[in-house]
Amino acid sequence: MRLHYAGAFPEPIGFLLLPRFSMMAFFSAIEPLRIANRIAGERLFTWRVIGLDGASVTASNDMTLLADDTLASAPALPSIAICASFEPEERLTHHLLHWLHQRHQGDCVLGGIDTGSLILARAGLLEGQRVTLHWESLPAFRERFPEINAVESLFEVGPRGFSCAGGTAAMDMTLDLIARRHGDELAADVSEQLIHARMRPRHDHQRHDLTQRLGTHKHSVIEAVALMERHLETPLTLARLAARIGISLRQLQRLFEQELGERPRDHYLRLRLQHARQLLRETDRDILSIGLASGFTSASSFSRAYKQHFGTSPRQARHPHPDDTR
């Protein structure tokens, strides 16, 4: 999946699957390759599935795939994508880090799918690159690696690496690869076979805009929520929020209840608690610092609000429920 490829076709691509990887993202990456081969009438691409140390890997949906290789047996490949999802660091070992460095030094271009970029960041292999990962994991990633240029795009491709947000963004990244290697017409044909109406450019946003997410076109409500999302660590008072968008506090409260069916205070609190939950799951920061980063003034007030909202304590939320999938 490198920007340029000077080798002979078929072009081989490796997929390193970490336990609990996203099946959706993995299939979204390989199916366009298979269809491109079929439409072209020849093998333009091949792929190999790499497991850490066993014959099979279990995805986040509990389905199991057989691996072609392990770290020890994998052949030299020009590109390898690390496919991950929840808790990718659980199986991060010195052996895996050493293996990634060996591949990197051997001129293999490494990339991340979903939270695969987190593994590359831990390995110190993202210096000078622009990367992306799933939007849920992005805030925690930026907290841990402020020196890395992490953006909320669908995918990023450069001469030294590539990354995508997971889900169907992997399909867009692979279609982009097909277009660069074999032309826009083939990529468009593959996209149509997949009933993928539009090949999205890399700079598209991962999430719906606020109008779609909130289900309202009221500009004042949309502007208020946007301000809330930008001020999670140091929350604005509702009076200040209303003043910033040019309406009265009473109008703000009425609009939220009318358009969203909840009070602005409750909506703001929920945003802060959701932010805290991601930090709990994906960083090793202590409870107090996560509470402070989410707009609370003490660990006790944070824990009380968290348990009331989610039904569990922040300490228990350190590890997501095994049924969590994406």
PDB file of C-alpha atoms in Angstrom, residues 25-290:
ATOM      1  CA  ALA A  25     -12.077  -3.304   8.494  1.00  0.00           C
ATOM      2  CA  PHE A  26     -10.018  -6.311   7.391  1.00  0.00           C
ATOM      3  CA  PHE A  27     -12.593  -7.516   4.858  1.00  0.00           C
ATOM      4  CA  SER A  28     -13.084  -3.939   3.644  1.00  0.00           C
ATOM      5  CA  ALA A  29      -9.373  -3.911   2.826  1.00  0.00           C
ATOM      6  CA  ILE A  30      -9.048  -7.259   1.045  1.00  0.00           C
ATOM      7  CA  GLU A  31     -12.341  -7.528  -0.864  1.00  0.00           C
ATOM      8  CA  PRO A  32     -11.499  -4.654  -3.261  1.00  0.00           C
ATOM      9  CA  LEU A  33      -8.205  -6.430  -4.034  1.00  0.00           C
ATOM     10  CA  ARG A  34     -10.014  -9.678  -4.850  1.00  0.00           C
ATOM     11  CA  ILE A  35     -12.551  -7.904  -7.065  1.00  0.00           C
ATOM     12  CA  ALA A  36      -9.801  -5.936  -8.846  1.00  0.00           C
ATOM     13  CA  ASN A  37      -8.114  -9.231  -9.733  1.00  0.00           C
ATOM     14  CA  ARG A  38     -11.390 -10.660 -11.064  1.00  0.00           C
ATOM     15  CA  ILE A  39     -12.265  -7.615 -13.185  1.00  0.00           C
ATOM     16  CA  ALA A  40      -8.730  -7.345 -14.571  1.00  0.00           C
ATOM     17  CA  GLY A  41      -8.652 -11.052 -15.410  1.00  0.00           C
ATOM     18  CA  GLU A  42      -5.259 -11.413 -13.777  1.00  0.00           C
ATOM     19  CA  ARG A  43      -3.701 -11.339 -10.333  1.00  0.00           C
ATOM     20  CA  LEU A  44      -2.770  -7.732  -9.696  1.00  0.00           C
ATOM     21  CA  PHE A  45      -2.598  -8.226  -5.928  1.00  0.00           C
ATOM     22  CA  THR A  46      -1.957 -11.057  -3.501  1.00  0.00           C
ATOM     23  CA  TRP A  47      -2.204 -10.953   0.278  1.00  0.00           C
ATOM     24  CA  ARG A  48      -1.006 -12.945   3.244  1.00  0.00           C
ATOM     25  CA  VAL A  49      -2.554 -13.110   6.698  1.00  0.00           C
ATOM     26  CA  ILE A  50      -0.006 -12.985   9.499  1.00  0.00           C
ATOM     27  CA  GLY A  51      -0.747 -14.015  13.087  1.00  0.00           C
ATOM     28  CA  LEU A  52       1.455 -13.302  16.058  1.00  0.00           C
ATOM     29  CA  ASP A  53       2.351 -16.842  17.017  1.00  0.00           C
ATOM     30  CA  GLY A  54      -0.456 -19.235  16.149  1.00  0.00           C
ATOM     31  CA  ALA A  55      -2.396 -20.765  13.308  1.00  0.00           C
ATOM     32  CA  SER A  56      -5.506 -18.649  13.876  1.00  0.00           C
ATOM     33  CA  VAL A  57      -6.580 -15.205  15.100  1.00  0.00           C
ATOM     34  CA  THR A  58      -9.908 -14.322  16.733  1.00  0.00           C
ATOM     35  CA  ALA A  59     -11.603 -11.063  15.745  1.00  0.00           C
ATOM     36  CA  SER A  60     -13.668  -8.746  17.938  1.00  0.00           C
ATOM     37  CA  ASN A  61     -16.836 -10.490  16.683  1.00  0.00           C
ATOM     38  CA  ASP A  62     -15.467 -13.856  17.962  1.00  0.00           C
ATOM     39  CA  MET A  63     -14.976 -15.243  14.457  1.00  0.00           C
ATOM     40  CA  THR A  64     -11.635 -16.931  13.850  1.00  0.00           C
ATOM     41  CA  LEU A  65      -9.444 -16.710  10.749  1.00  0.00           C
ATOM     42  CA  LEU A  66      -6.602 -19.008   9.797  1.00  0.00           C
ATOM     43  CA  ALA A  67      -3.258 -17.271   9.340  1.00  0.00           C
ATOM     44  CA  ASP A  68      -0.898 -17.992   6.464  1.00  0.00           C
ATOM     45  CA  ASP A  69       2.148 -17.132   8.553  1.00  0.00           C
ATOM     46  CA  THR A  70       3.362 -16.193  12.008  1.00  0.00           C
ATOM     47  CA  LEU A  71       5.877 -13.475  12.821  1.00  0.00           C
ATOM     48  CA  ALA A  72       8.598 -16.102  12.620  1.00  0.00           C
ATOM     49  CA  SER A  73       7.585 -17.523   9.232  1.00  0.00           C
ATOM     50  CA  ALA A  74       6.318 -14.448   7.356  1.00  0.00           C
ATOM     51  CA  PRO A  75       8.240 -13.747   4.131  1.00  0.00           C
ATOM     52  CA  ALA A  76       9.657 -10.370   3.167  1.00  0.00           C
ATOM     53  CA  LEU A  77       6.832  -8.148   1.919  1.00  0.00           C
ATOM     54  CA  PRO A  78       6.825  -4.622   0.462  1.00  0.00           C
ATOM     55  CA  SER A  79       3.831  -3.536   2.596  1.00  0.00           C
ATOM     56  CA  ILE A  80       2.263  -4.770   5.827  1.00  0.00           C
ATOM     57  CA  ALA A  81      -0.919  -3.419   7.428  1.00  0.00           C
ATOM     58  CA  ILE A  82      -1.429  -3.904  11.159  1.00  0.00           C
ATOM     59  CA  CYS A  83      -5.122  -4.648  11.728  1.00  0.00           C
ATOM     60  CA  ALA A  84      -6.321  -3.969  15.251  1.00  0.00           C
ATOM     61  CA  SER A  85      -9.300  -2.650  17.170  1.00  0.00           C
ATOM     62  CA  PHE A  86      -9.907  -2.787  20.924  1.00  0.00           C
ATOM     63  CA  GLU A  87      -6.987  -2.984  23.355  1.00  0.00           C
ATOM     64  CA  PRO A  88      -4.294  -3.514  20.693  1.00  0.00           C
ATOM     65  CA  GLU A  89      -1.501  -3.221  23.248  1.00  0.00           C
ATOM     66  CA  GLU A  90      -2.560  -6.338  25.165  1.00  0.00           C
ATOM     67  CA  ARG A  91      -0.334  -8.457  22.918  1.00  0.00           C
ATOM     68  CA  LEU A  92       2.366  -5.854  22.342  1.00  0.00           C
ATOM     69  CA  THR A  93       5.644  -7.592  23.167  1.00  0.00           C
ATOM     70  CA  HIS A  94       9.332  -6.835  22.734  1.00  0.00           C
ATOM     71  CA  HIS A  95       9.341  -9.561  20.090  1.00  0.00           C
ATOM     72  CA  LEU A  96       6.641  -7.788  18.052  1.00  0.00           C
ATOM     73  CA  LEU A  97       8.369  -4.409  18.409  1.00  0.00           C
ATOM     74  CA  HIS A  98      11.670  -5.943  17.273  1.00  0.00           C
ATOM     75  CA  TRP A  99       9.912  -7.602  14.321  1.00  0.00           C
ATOM     76  CA  LEU A 100       8.365  -4.288  13.243  1.00  0.00           C
ATOM     77  CA  HIS A 101      11.731  -2.524  13.431  1.00  0.00           C
ATOM     78  CA  GLN A 102      13.324  -5.272  11.354  1.00  0.00           C
ATOM     79  CA  ARG A 103      10.646  -4.916   8.685  1.00  0.00           C
ATOM     80  CA  HIS A 104      10.944  -1.144   8.715  1.00  0.00           C
ATOM     81  CA  GLN A 105      14.709  -1.311   8.287  1.00  0.00           C
ATOM     82  CA  GLY A 106      14.242  -3.832   5.495  1.00  0.00           C
ATOM     83  CA  ASP A 107      12.339  -1.257   3.392  1.00  0.00           C
ATOM     84  CA  CYS A 108       8.880  -2.622   4.205  1.00  0.00           C
ATOM     85  CA  VAL A 109       6.228   0.104   4.363  1.00  0.00           C
ATOM     86  CA  LEU A 110       4.153  -0.363   7.522  1.00  0.00           C
ATOM     87  CA  GLY A 111       0.625   0.876   8.046  1.00  0.00           C
ATOM     88  CA  GLY A 112      -2.196   0.770  10.549  1.00  0.00           C
ATOM     89  CA  ILE A 113      -5.877  -0.093  10.168  1.00  0.00           C
ATOM     90  CA  ASP A 114      -8.307   1.071  12.883  1.00  0.00           C
ATOM     91  CA  THR A 115      -6.035   1.297  15.974  1.00  0.00           C
ATOM     92  CA  GLY A 116      -3.028  -0.216  14.213  1.00  0.00           C
ATOM     93  CA  SER A 117      -1.376   3.214  14.261  1.00  0.00           C
ATOM     94  CA  LEU A 118      -1.161   2.910  18.043  1.00  0.00           C
ATOM     95  CA  ILE A 119       1.180  -0.067  17.697  1.00  0.00           C
ATOM     96  CA  LEU A 120       3.369   1.835  15.234  1.00  0.00           C
ATOM     97  CA  ALA A 121       3.438   4.814  17.603  1.00  0.00           C
ATOM     98  CA  ARG A 122       4.558   2.560  20.462  1.00  0.00           C
ATOM     99  CA  ALA A 123       7.283   1.231  18.180  1.00  0.00           C
ATOM    100  CA  GLY A 124       8.451   4.786  17.429  1.00  0.00           C
ATOM    101  CA  LEU A 125       7.865   4.371  13.691  1.00  0.00           C
ATOM    102  CA  LEU A 126       5.578   7.333  12.962  1.00  0.00           C
ATOM    103  CA  GLU A 127       8.025  10.216  13.191  1.00  0.00           C
ATOM    104  CA  GLY A 128       7.263  12.885  10.608  1.00  0.00           C
ATOM    105  CA  GLN A 129       4.144  11.108   9.351  1.00  0.00           C
ATOM    106  CA  ARG A 130       0.543  12.262   9.216  1.00  0.00           C
ATOM    107  CA  VAL A 131      -1.630   9.442  10.556  1.00  0.00           C
ATOM    108  CA  THR A 132      -5.199   8.597  11.417  1.00  0.00           C
ATOM    109  CA  LEU A 133      -7.064   6.003  13.451  1.00  0.00           C
ATOM    110  CA  HIS A 134     -10.625   5.365  14.607  1.00  0.00           C
ATOM    111  CA  TRP A 135     -12.252   8.573  15.880  1.00  0.00           C
ATOM    112  CA  GLU A 136     -13.083   7.011  19.269  1.00  0.00           C
ATOM    113  CA  SER A 137      -9.394   6.357  19.885  1.00  0.00           C
ATOM    114  CA  LEU A 138      -8.119   9.659  18.503  1.00  0.00           C
ATOM    115  CA  PRO A 139      -8.403  11.850  21.662  1.00  0.00           C
ATOM    116  CA  ALA A 140      -6.507   9.328  23.798  1.00  0.00           C
ATOM    117  CA  PHE A 141      -3.898   8.877  21.055  1.00  0.00           C
ATOM    118  CA  ARG A 142      -3.286  12.630  20.905  1.00  0.00           C
ATOM    119  CA  GLU A 143      -2.946  12.733  24.696  1.00  0.00           C
ATOM    120  CA  ARG A 144      -0.287  10.020  24.646  1.00  0.00           C
ATOM    121  CA  PHE A 145       1.586  11.056  21.501  1.00  0.00           C
ATOM    122  CA  PRO A 146       1.317  14.847  21.147  1.00  0.00           C
ATOM    123  CA  GLU A 147       4.377  14.881  18.897  1.00  0.00           C
ATOM    124  CA  ILE A 148       2.593  12.823  16.207  1.00  0.00           C
ATOM    125  CA  ASN A 149       0.380  14.571  13.662  1.00  0.00           C
ATOM    126  CA  ALA A 150      -2.836  12.573  14.165  1.00  0.00           C
ATOM    127  CA  VAL A 151      -5.838  13.754  12.147  1.00  0.00           C
ATOM    128  CA  GLU A 152      -9.495  12.739  11.854  1.00  0.00           C
ATOM    129  CA  SER A 153      -9.411  11.781   8.186  1.00  0.00           C
ATOM    130  CA  LEU A 154     -10.581   8.559   6.556  1.00  0.00           C
ATOM    131  CA  PHE A 155      -7.084   7.475   5.559  1.00  0.00           C
ATOM    132  CA  GLU A 156      -3.570   8.752   5.023  1.00  0.00           C
ATOM    133  CA  VAL A 157      -0.990   7.497   2.526  1.00  0.00           C
ATOM    134  CA  GLY A 158       2.633   8.576   2.240  1.00  0.00           C
ATOM    135  CA  PRO A 159       5.964   7.207   1.030  1.00  0.00           C
ATOM    136  CA  ARG A 160       6.856   5.960   4.525  1.00  0.00           C
ATOM    137  CA  GLY A 161       3.530   4.602   5.739  1.00  0.00           C
ATOM    138  CA  PHE A 162      -0.240   4.533   5.564  1.00  0.00           C
ATOM    139  CA  SER A 163      -3.168   4.415   7.960  1.00  0.00           C
ATOM    140  CA  CYS A 164      -6.939   4.346   7.954  1.00  0.00           C
ATOM    141  CA  ALA A 165      -9.712   4.789  10.489  1.00  0.00           C
ATOM    142  CA  GLY A 166     -11.064   1.262  10.160  1.00  0.00           C
ATOM    143  CA  GLY A 167     -14.555   0.193   9.138  1.00  0.00           C
ATOM    144  CA  THR A 168     -15.389   1.072   5.546  1.00  0.00           C
ATOM    145  CA  ALA A 169     -12.547   3.616   5.473  1.00  0.00           C
ATOM    146  CA  ALA A 170     -10.323   0.608   4.731  1.00  0.00           C
ATOM    147  CA  MET A 171     -12.322   0.131   1.526  1.00  0.00           C
ATOM    148  CA  ASP A 172     -11.707   3.739   0.492  1.00  0.00           C
ATOM    149  CA  MET A 173      -7.988   3.383   1.179  1.00  0.00           C
ATOM    150  CA  THR A 174      -7.777   0.197  -0.882  1.00  0.00           C
ATOM    151  CA  LEU A 175      -9.740   1.755  -3.750  1.00  0.00           C
ATOM    152  CA  ASP A 176      -7.263   4.634  -3.654  1.00  0.00           C
ATOM    153  CA  LEU A 177      -4.439   2.095  -3.928  1.00  0.00           C
ATOM    154  CA  ILE A 178      -6.091   0.424  -6.931  1.00  0.00           C
ATOM    155  CA  ALA A 179      -6.563   3.804  -8.634  1.00  0.00           C
ATOM    156  CA  ARG A 180      -2.917   4.753  -8.097  1.00  0.00           C
ATOM    157  CA  ARG A 181      -1.597   1.419  -9.351  1.00  0.00           C
ATOM    158  CA  HIS A 182      -4.014   0.587 -12.155  1.00  0.00           C
ATOM    159  CA  GLY A 183      -6.115   3.654 -12.931  1.00  0.00           C
ATOM    160  CA  ASP A 184      -9.328   5.361 -11.897  1.00  0.00           C
ATOM    161  CA  GLU A 185     -11.494   3.274 -14.225  1.00  0.00           C
ATOM    162  CA  LEU A 186     -10.627  -0.016 -12.540  1.00  0.00           C
ATOM    163  CA  ALA A 187     -11.093   1.536  -9.097  1.00  0.00           C
ATOM    164  CA  ALA A 188     -14.528   2.834 -10.132  1.00  0.00           C
ATOM    165  CA  ASP A 189     -15.516  -0.599 -11.471  1.00  0.00           C
ATOM    166  CA  VAL A 190     -14.472  -2.222  -8.190  1.00  0.00           C
ATOM    167  CA  SER A 191     -16.392   0.399  -6.228  1.00  0.00           C
ATOM    168  CA  GLU A 192     -19.552  -0.327  -8.228  1.00  0.00           C
ATOM    169  CA  GLN A 193     -19.197  -4.063  -7.624  1.00  0.00           C
ATOM    170  CA  LEU A 194     -19.083  -3.320  -3.896  1.00  0.00           C
ATOM    171  CA  ILE A 195     -22.216  -1.086  -4.124  1.00  0.00           C
ATOM    172  CA  HIS A 196     -19.949   1.633  -2.754  1.00  0.00           C
ATOM    173  CA  ALA A 197     -21.647   4.672  -4.244  1.00  0.00           C
ATOM    174  CA  ARG A 198     -18.772   7.110  -3.884  1.00  0.00           C
ATOM    175  CA  MET A 199     -15.034   6.642  -3.512  1.00  0.00           C
ATOM    176  CA  ARG A 200     -14.423   8.979  -0.618  1.00  0.00           C
ATOM    177  CA  PRO A 201     -11.219  11.056  -0.640  1.00  0.00           C
ATOM    178  CA  ARG A 202      -8.792  10.673   2.222  1.00  0.00           C
ATOM    179  CA  HIS A 203      -9.653  14.057   3.747  1.00  0.00           C
ATOM    180  CA  ASP A 204     -13.329  13.196   4.300  1.00  0.00           C
ATOM    181  CA  HIS A 205     -14.395  13.222   7.935  1.00  0.00           C
ATOM    182  CA  GLN A 206     -14.998   9.950   9.734  1.00  0.00           C
ATOM    183  CA  ARG A 207     -18.140  11.077  11.540  1.00  0.00           C
ATOM    184  CA  HIS A 208     -21.380  12.625  10.350  1.00  0.00           C
ATOM    185  CA  ASP A 209     -21.602  16.360  10.785  1.00  0.00           C
ATOM    186  CA  LEU A 210     -23.479  17.642  13.810  1.00  0.00           C
ATOM    187  CA  THR A 211     -26.659  18.232  11.819  1.00  0.00           C
ATOM    188  CA  GLN A 212     -26.917  14.504  11.093  1.00  0.00           C
ATOM    189  CA  ARG A 213     -25.661  13.339  14.482  1.00  0.00           C
ATOM    190  CA  LEU A 214     -28.088  15.548  16.401  1.00  0.00           C
ATOM    191  CA  GLY A 215     -31.009  15.289  13.998  1.00  0.00           C
ATOM    192  CA  THR A 216     -31.612  19.032  13.925  1.00  0.00           C
ATOM    193  CA  HIS A 217     -30.969  21.966  11.622  1.00  0.00           C
ATOM    194  CA  LYS A 218     -31.239  24.573  14.380  1.00  0.00           C
ATOM    195  CA  HIS A 219     -28.059  26.587  14.006  1.00  0.00           C
ATOM    196  CA  SER A 220     -28.007  27.695  17.649  1.00  0.00           C
ATOM    197  CA  VAL A 221     -28.146  24.103  18.917  1.00  0.00           C
ATOM    198  CA  ILE A 222     -25.460  22.930  16.491  1.00  0.00           C
ATOM    199  CA  GLU A 223     -23.189  25.835  17.408  1.00  0.00           C
ATOM    200  CA  ALA A 224     -23.741  25.209  21.123  1.00  0.00           C
ATOM    201  CA  VAL A 225     -22.829  21.513  20.866  1.00  0.00           C
ATOM    202  CA  ALA A 226     -19.746  22.348  18.786  1.00  0.00           C
ATOM    203  CA  LEU A 227     -18.620  24.696  21.562  1.00  0.00           C
ATOM    204  CA  MET A 228     -19.266  21.997  24.155  1.00  0.00           C
ATOM    205  CA  GLU A 229     -17.115  19.520  22.233  1.00  0.00           C
ATOM    206  CA  ARG A 230     -14.274  22.048  22.075  1.00  0.00           C
ATOM    207  CA  HIS A 231     -14.447  22.825  25.808  1.00  0.00           C
ATOM    208  CA  LEU A 232     -14.494  19.495  27.619  1.00  0.00           C
ATOM    209  CA  GLU A 233     -11.533  20.058  29.934  1.00  0.00           C
ATOM    210  CA  THR A 234     -12.594  23.572  30.921  1.00  0.00           C
ATOM    211  CA  PRO A 235     -16.388  23.602  30.523  1.00  0.00           C
ATOM    212  CA  LEU A 236     -18.136  26.842  29.741  1.00  0.00           C
ATOM    213  CA  THR A 237     -21.007  27.880  31.968  1.00  0.00           C
ATOM    214  CA  LEU A 238     -24.364  27.653  30.234  1.00  0.00           C
ATOM    215  CA  ALA A 239     -24.728  31.423  30.524  1.00  0.00           C
ATOM    216  CA  ARG A 240     -21.353  31.879  28.814  1.00  0.00           C
ATOM    217  CA  LEU A 241     -22.291  29.316  26.182  1.00  0.00           C
ATOM    218  CA  ALA A 242     -25.535  31.130  25.399  1.00  0.00           C
ATOM    219  CA  ALA A 243     -23.734  34.467  25.189  1.00  0.00           C
ATOM    220  CA  ARG A 244     -21.156  33.016  22.770  1.00  0.00           C
ATOM    221  CA  ILE A 245     -23.886  32.056  20.303  1.00  0.00           C
ATOM    222  CA  GLY A 246     -25.913  35.215  20.817  1.00  0.00           C
ATOM    223  CA  ILE A 247     -29.016  33.938  22.597  1.00  0.00           C
ATOM    224  CA  SER A 248     -30.320  34.045  26.155  1.00  0.00           C
ATOM    225  CA  LEU A 249     -29.867  31.222  28.647  1.00  0.00           C
ATOM    226  CA  ARG A 250     -33.612  30.621  28.645  1.00  0.00           C
ATOM    227  CA  GLN A 251     -33.612  30.335  24.839  1.00  0.00           C
ATOM    228  CA  LEU A 252     -30.715  27.870  24.994  1.00  0.00           C
ATOM    229  CA  GLN A 253     -32.547  25.651  27.451  1.00  0.00           C
ATOM    230  CA  ARG A 254     -35.781  25.780  25.478  1.00  0.00           C
ATOM    231  CA  LEU A 255     -34.062  24.957  22.176  1.00  0.00           C
ATOM    232  CA  PHE A 256     -32.241  21.934  23.624  1.00  0.00           C
ATOM    233  CA  GLU A 257     -35.395  20.502  25.140  1.00  0.00           C
ATOM    234  CA  GLN A 258     -37.321  21.206  21.949  1.00  0.00           C
ATOM    235  CA  GLU A 259     -34.724  19.848  19.486  1.00  0.00           C
ATOM    236  CA  LEU A 260     -32.827  17.207  21.483  1.00  0.00           C
ATOM    237  CA  GLY A 261     -35.272  16.292  24.223  1.00  0.00           C
ATOM    238  CA  GLU A 262     -32.795  17.012  27.018  1.00  0.00           C
ATOM    239  CA  ARG A 263     -31.367  19.884  28.982  1.00  0.00           C
ATOM    240  CA  PRO A 264     -28.120  21.475  27.766  1.00  0.00           C
ATOM    241  CA  ARG A 265     -26.520  20.687  31.125  1.00  0.00           C
ATOM    242  CA  ASP A 266     -27.257  16.972  30.686  1.00  0.00           C
ATOM    243  CA  HIS A 267     -25.977  16.931  27.111  1.00  0.00           C
ATOM    244  CA  TYR A 268     -22.743  18.659  28.127  1.00  0.00           C
ATOM    245  CA  LEU A 269     -22.209  16.253  31.026  1.00  0.00           C
ATOM    246  CA  ARG A 270     -22.719  13.263  28.742  1.00  0.00           C
ATOM    247  CA  LEU A 271     -20.100  14.553  26.283  1.00  0.00           C
ATOM    248  CA  ARG A 272     -17.584  14.996  29.103  1.00  0.00           C
ATOM    249  CA  LEU A 273     -18.263  11.531  30.510  1.00  0.00           C
ATOM    250  CA  GLN A 274     -17.942   9.897  27.083  1.00  0.00           C
ATOM    251  CA  HIS A 275     -14.596  11.652  26.679  1.00  0.00           C
ATOM    252  CA  ALA A 276     -13.534  10.363  30.089  1.00  0.00           C
ATOM    253  CA  ARG A 277     -14.548   6.812  29.187  1.00  0.00           C
ATOM    254  CA  GLN A 278     -12.278   6.814  26.142  1.00  0.00           C
ATOM    255  CA  LEU A 279      -9.357   8.116  28.193  1.00  0.00           C
ATOM    256  CA  LEU A 280      -9.970   5.411  30.797  1.00  0.00           C
ATOM    257  CA  ARG A 281      -9.985   2.681  28.194  1.00  0.00           C
ATOM    258  CA  GLU A 282      -7.078   3.833  26.085  1.00  0.00           C
ATOM    259  CA  THR A 283      -4.597   5.602  28.366  1.00  0.00           C
ATOM    260  CA  ASP A 284      -2.891   4.709  31.623  1.00  0.00           C
ATOM    261  CA  ARG A 285      -3.523   8.112  33.196  1.00  0.00           C
ATOM    262  CA  ASP A 286      -4.755   8.055  36.786  1.00  0.00           C
ATOM    263  CA  ILE A 287      -8.420   8.581  37.650  1.00  0.00           C
ATOM    264  CA  LEU A 288      -7.923  12.110  38.969  1.00  0.00           C
ATOM    265  CA  SER A 289      -6.098  13.387  35.882  1.00  0.00           C
ATOM    266  CA  ILE A 290      -8.767  11.900  33.604  1.00  0.00           C
TER     267      ILE A 290
END
